[in-house]
């Protein structure tokens, strides 16, 4: 069984989503979260989804702005069952939870970072600020001036081709460059380059690339193709790092909502799990204690009549005893 988290608050179409098949999925803003939500209203470790039998529970991890299910705020560390299609709010971000009972498809840390970068890019684009990864190519022209060109890489997962041919994404006026020389792919954790079987090869940071094999291209390193030097800048990664380092931003203007109780014993799908509350894998459990009834302090009519009769019987006994002793 897998769980898919769809980001309803994203300014993109289609809406971004990520799927997991794991006993615990952490929602938060920090780089250690499984679902990274780059918004200051989301705490670094905001909430978590925990699998319990055939159900998923959601737990607020003591976040600054709380976790809401159906508009009701959850009490911290109090698990609540989420159903397929439930809408969960963490900070200013709305998520839809989809529980899938088919074959599980798990997406790893790469998809997690891609989701975060995509959200940052979409949010900036909605504000009219387009930040994309740019590759800059400078070709030495001998006696002439150097030729400079730039290539934007807006799409994740697409391979952009560089070469001398007209059909390339970036045409390089370099005689030592093949028609289809190099491929560059942008993924969640950076850029990857692949030499496309070129005649003169490619060198990354002074090392020759293996043909047809992807190699990570780290920032602040240069890529050489003949007389062409390639460098790149990734402003989105810088924005994401700033958001992750920022302190939590309290959300104002939201009316107070009653904290939702945890799961009831009757609804608990696993009444006696192996992990206990307080352990790394355990889910805090609540014990329901019935309130004790308090006796009324004021006596009723029956109590008053019984008391009066007792006083009369005692008085009669005292009168009889006095008559007997005096006679």
XYZ file of C-alpha atoms in Angstrom:
327
model
C 0.000 0.000 0.000
C 1.335 3.429 -0.961
C 0.447 6.998 -0.097
C 0.569 9.894 -2.558
C 0.807 13.515 -1.416
C -0.543 16.086 -3.893
C 0.369 19.747 -3.351
C -2.908 21.610 -3.907
C -1.378 25.029 -3.174
C 1.162 24.854 -5.992
C 1.022 27.393 -8.825
C 1.567 24.759 -11.505
C -0.406 22.492 -13.802
C -0.431 19.563 -13.334
C -0.209 19.717 -9.564
C 3.042 18.242 -8.210
C 2.818 14.987 -6.288
C 5.102 12.407 -4.735
C 4.447 8.768 -3.794
C 5.866 6.679 -0.945
C 5.544 3.146 0.341
C 7.118 3.542 3.758
C 6.060 3.160 7.411
C 6.708 6.861 8.020
C 6.705 9.934 5.761
C 7.870 13.256 7.237
C 6.367 16.520 5.973
C 8.453 19.636 6.520
C 10.707 22.387 5.215
C 14.077 20.944 6.179
C 16.286 18.907 3.881
C 15.691 15.873 6.112
C 11.961 15.807 5.313
C 10.572 13.253 2.866
C 8.167 15.855 1.439
C 10.035 19.165 1.319
C 7.674 22.154 1.314
C 9.704 25.370 0.855
C 7.418 27.799 2.665
C 8.425 29.668 5.877
C 5.031 28.851 7.436
C 5.984 25.146 7.384
C 8.229 23.972 10.227
C 11.416 22.077 9.468
C 9.773 18.909 10.810
C 6.088 19.792 10.671
C 4.059 16.568 10.611
C 4.380 12.903 9.716
C 2.274 10.205 8.117
C 2.594 6.818 9.813
C 1.345 3.539 8.460
C -0.684 1.418 10.874
C -2.117 -1.733 9.337
C -4.279 -0.741 6.378
C -4.533 2.890 7.508
C -2.342 5.967 7.609
C -2.223 8.216 10.659
C -1.132 11.848 10.618
C 0.697 13.343 13.592
C 1.618 16.971 14.195
C 5.256 17.034 15.322
C 4.901 20.161 17.452
C 4.873 22.604 14.533
C 4.639 26.378 14.901
C 1.462 26.852 12.838
C -0.201 23.504 13.430
C -1.611 20.752 11.225
C -5.243 20.868 10.086
C -7.416 18.031 8.780
C -10.775 19.133 7.416
C -10.250 22.598 8.911
C -9.728 21.280 12.456
C -6.358 21.664 14.124
C -4.744 18.533 15.512
C -3.338 18.393 18.997
C 0.462 17.967 18.904
C 1.678 14.358 18.981
C -1.908 13.096 18.800
C -2.406 10.685 15.865
C -5.477 10.884 13.663
C -6.534 8.572 10.840
C -6.528 10.138 7.370
C -8.739 8.759 4.639
C -8.239 8.690 0.904
C -8.921 12.196 -0.445
C -8.545 14.050 2.876
C -7.150 17.591 2.631
C -4.405 18.427 5.122
C -3.076 21.937 5.759
C 0.446 22.482 7.051
C 1.180 26.167 7.506
C -0.091 27.841 4.334
C 0.273 24.703 2.203
C -2.706 22.475 1.395
C -2.072 18.821 0.609
C -4.356 16.034 -0.525
C -3.690 12.546 0.784
C -4.361 9.659 -1.597
C -4.091 6.136 -0.253
C -3.436 3.649 -3.032
C -3.886 -0.081 -2.614
C -2.255 -1.076 -5.906
C 1.355 -1.919 -6.606
C 3.553 0.491 -4.628
C 5.777 2.923 -6.522
C 8.287 4.618 -4.245
C 10.047 7.864 -5.181
C 13.279 8.608 -3.381
C 15.290 11.650 -2.263
C 15.836 12.784 -5.853
C 12.096 13.231 -6.396
C 11.865 14.960 -3.003
C 14.342 17.659 -4.039
C 12.773 17.966 -7.486
C 9.416 18.596 -5.819
C 10.920 21.353 -3.655
C 12.707 23.009 -6.585
C 9.557 22.807 -8.687
C 7.513 24.508 -5.966
C 10.076 27.299 -5.623
C 10.188 27.808 -9.386
C 6.378 27.884 -9.705
C 5.996 30.304 -6.790
C 8.581 32.700 -8.225
C 7.047 32.467 -11.695
C 3.629 33.362 -10.241
C 5.229 36.518 -8.821
C 6.714 37.381 -12.211
C 10.223 36.289 -11.246
C 11.625 33.528 -13.447
C 14.729 31.874 -12.026
C 16.127 29.011 -14.087
C 19.407 27.168 -14.391
C 21.626 28.740 -17.062
C 24.616 27.198 -18.819
C 27.123 29.695 -20.222
C 29.413 28.716 -23.104
C 32.448 30.771 -24.134
C 34.264 29.718 -27.324
C 37.702 31.137 -27.977
C 37.802 32.727 -31.400
C 41.550 32.951 -32.001
C 42.277 36.387 -33.447
C 38.583 37.277 -33.318
C 36.572 38.014 -30.197
C 35.328 35.159 -28.027
C 31.815 33.900 -28.711
C 29.523 33.705 -25.676
C 26.109 32.062 -25.506
C 23.665 30.907 -22.821
C 21.257 27.997 -22.544
C 18.363 27.899 -20.070
C 17.379 24.555 -18.538
C 13.801 25.044 -17.250
C 12.669 21.401 -17.523
C 13.623 18.682 -15.075
C 14.578 15.334 -16.558
C 15.006 16.566 -20.134
C 18.364 16.115 -21.870
C 19.546 19.286 -23.613
C 21.963 18.646 -26.495
C 24.991 20.810 -27.247
C 26.956 20.573 -30.487
C 27.778 22.039 -33.853
C 24.609 20.795 -35.568
C 21.641 23.051 -36.244
C 19.179 20.852 -34.366
C 21.016 21.199 -31.030
C 19.583 23.153 -28.115
C 22.799 25.171 -27.983
C 24.879 25.500 -31.156
C 28.613 25.867 -30.494
C 30.749 27.496 -33.223
C 33.718 25.289 -32.411
C 35.516 23.300 -35.134
C 36.591 20.665 -32.585
C 32.987 20.084 -31.502
C 30.916 17.226 -32.932
C 27.485 17.821 -34.413
C 25.891 16.209 -31.343
C 28.615 16.463 -28.770
C 27.230 16.605 -25.235
C 23.955 16.106 -23.361
C 23.035 17.972 -20.148
C 20.179 16.811 -17.906
C 18.825 18.703 -14.908
C 17.621 16.624 -11.980
C 16.723 17.339 -8.393
C 20.251 17.220 -7.017
C 22.020 19.082 -9.838
C 23.165 18.695 -13.424
C 24.374 15.543 -15.158
C 26.432 15.518 -18.355
C 26.867 12.765 -20.952
C 29.339 12.688 -23.807
C 27.362 11.552 -26.855
C 30.249 9.654 -28.428
C 32.003 12.787 -29.687
C 35.138 12.633 -31.808
C 37.371 14.779 -29.575
C 35.761 14.006 -26.210
C 34.794 16.205 -23.263
C 36.656 17.093 -20.065
C 34.951 17.866 -16.765
C 37.175 19.559 -14.196
C 40.218 18.254 -16.079
C 39.008 14.635 -16.302
C 37.935 12.962 -19.522
C 34.288 11.910 -19.612
C 33.414 8.296 -20.353
C 31.314 8.205 -23.562
C 27.598 7.519 -23.087
C 27.886 7.616 -19.297
C 26.198 10.234 -17.095
C 28.480 12.137 -14.737
C 27.403 14.648 -12.059
C 28.409 18.225 -12.843
C 29.183 19.983 -9.577
C 28.858 23.765 -9.212
C 31.983 25.900 -9.585
C 33.580 23.378 -11.978
C 34.122 23.940 -15.685
C 33.400 21.671 -18.640
C 35.662 21.812 -21.718
C 34.688 20.910 -25.290
C 37.484 21.733 -27.727
C 38.009 25.493 -27.419
C 34.717 25.978 -25.534
C 34.441 26.386 -21.761
C 31.059 25.705 -20.109
C 29.959 26.867 -16.647
C 26.536 27.119 -15.014
C 24.639 28.846 -12.219
C 21.625 27.532 -10.316
C 19.783 30.392 -8.552
C 16.891 28.114 -7.549
C 19.169 26.009 -5.365
C 20.287 29.149 -3.536
C 16.703 30.259 -2.900
C 15.780 26.787 -1.632
C 18.718 26.766 0.790
C 17.740 30.206 2.126
C 14.160 29.059 2.700
C 15.316 25.946 4.523
C 17.621 27.937 6.820
C 14.979 30.559 7.680
C 13.102 30.515 10.988
C 9.438 29.532 11.125
C 7.065 32.325 10.120
C 3.895 32.430 12.272
C 0.680 32.562 10.250
C -1.549 35.452 11.351
C -5.219 36.121 10.766
C -6.401 32.514 11.147
C -9.300 32.052 13.584
C -8.555 29.670 16.446
C -9.849 26.160 15.916
C -10.523 23.482 18.449
C -7.807 20.870 18.635
C -8.965 17.552 17.248
C -8.714 14.571 19.593
C -6.563 11.587 18.785
C -7.809 8.242 17.556
C -10.285 6.437 19.772
C -9.695 2.930 21.031
C -12.595 1.675 18.921
C -11.071 3.258 15.800
C -7.526 2.097 16.537
C -6.689 -0.433 13.812
C -3.822 -1.830 15.886
C -4.837 -1.809 19.555
C -1.648 -3.482 20.785
C 1.280 -2.520 18.532
C 4.784 -3.669 19.303
C 6.320 -0.151 19.577
C 5.219 1.755 22.647
C 4.552 5.466 22.959
C 7.705 7.522 23.143
C 9.820 5.186 21.019
C 11.164 6.088 17.621
C 8.579 4.015 15.778
C 5.721 4.194 18.272
C 2.640 6.369 17.996
C 1.509 8.120 21.191
C -1.685 6.536 22.455
C -4.424 8.167 24.491
C -6.106 6.629 27.504
C -9.743 7.547 28.011
C -10.605 8.019 31.703
C -14.304 8.318 32.633
C -14.970 11.242 35.033
C -16.050 10.287 38.559
C -19.590 11.301 39.568
C -19.808 13.860 42.296
C -22.531 13.475 44.978
C -24.790 16.511 45.383
C -24.084 18.537 48.506
C -27.709 19.623 49.123
C -29.992 16.952 50.764
C -33.129 15.891 48.994
C -36.747 15.678 50.394
C -36.375 11.998 51.295
C -33.234 12.664 53.308
C -35.042 15.465 55.206
C -38.035 13.237 56.159
C -35.787 10.387 57.298
C -33.767 12.762 59.473
C -36.892 14.246 61.078
C -38.300 10.796 61.921
C -34.995 9.780 63.504
C -35.051 12.866 65.722
C -38.654 12.138 66.861
C -37.804 8.503 67.704
C -34.781 9.622 69.732
C -36.870 12.211 71.621
C -39.579 9.649 72.464
C -36.960 7.243 73.754
C -35.478 9.884 76.023
C -38.939 10.802 77.441
C -39.770 7.141 78.135
C -36.430 6.569 79.842
C -36.946 9.653 82.092
C -40.485 8.458 83.081
C -39.192 4.994 83.911
C -36.377 6.250 86.174
C -38.553 8.789 87.999
C -41.276 6.251 88.849
